Amino acid sequence: MRSLILLTALVGCQAGDAPAESIADSAPPWDAPVESIEADDLAAEPLAAVSASAPARAEMATEAAGAAVEPAPPLADRPAISPDAVAQDAALTSRLLRRSADLRVTTEAFDETLREARAVAGRYGGLIAGENGSAYDDGQAQSTLTLRVPSDRFDAALDALAALGTVESRSVSVDDVTGQIVDVEARLRAQRAAEARYVAFLAEAGSINEMLSVQERLDRVRADIESMESVARSLRGQVALATIRATFVGPATVPAPPPAPGVVARVVDAIALGWHGLLAVVLGVLPLWPLALIAAASVLAWRRYGPLWKRTPSAG
């Protein structure tokens, strides 16, 4: 049994390392008895076959590796990258983005939270663009702050505002305005070139009608230029400064009642009240002084001439 196993291994090794014809020639006939093959021959032949095929296998592996991996061409032979492609890649990586966010936060310390929210704008180099607040009958107050912060500090400022309370809603929008700005600036360059041509035409005008016609077109072009410049400034400003609309909701602060006045304060208030009352009476009587003068003159005349009227006999 052992001799049969060694014979099978010998045939397999020779089939992998030698041609088919040599294998057929060297293989013993199937009808030969197993006992005719010596154990020493079985042990020696596999070692010889392996040692003989090792250099051939190494050479085949080297050839296969050389065929699979080809050396890269030198840098001088590689195709050059065009400047237009570089400019296009740079334009794609430097997009002009307009960023904005809406945030709604609930808090238990409403006034303190508003003070901290206002401080966030200054802390991140921004400003408060608007503030709108209101109070409700249920004791709740609401205030909306509109902050403008630099775009590179937009995320940090938004996180700082969200940390002031419990976030109910948060949304961020990003608009790519690169195409709009490029379009406006291209039209602006064209209008400026037209302005320069009209200025040259105006200097060469030979009649008043020509001057008026050129001046009218020049005025229209300059008006378009001012409008486009305003749009370009607005778009670039929106890109430079991101907008955050933060709404804070919390319990309204009830103002504390004023302290009760002391005894001295109440005495002073009473004196002042009496003085004001006296002045009111005097000012109310002064308009009646003509009637007082007439009444006084009537009394004096009655006292002086009244007895004489009584002694005078009646006529008839």
Coordinates of C-alpha atoms in Angstrom, one line a residue, residues 280-291:
A280 CA -55.1 125.2 40.3
V281 CA -57.7 127.2 42.3
V282 CA -55.9 130.5 41.7
L283 CA -55.5 129.8 38.1
G284 CA -59.2 128.9 37.9
V285 CA -60.3 132.1 39.6
L286 CA -58.1 134.5 37.7
P287 CA -60.3 134.5 34.6
L288 CA -63.2 135.8 36.8
W289 CA -61.4 139.0 38.0
P290 CA -63.5 141.4 35.7
L291 CA -66.7 140.1 37.4

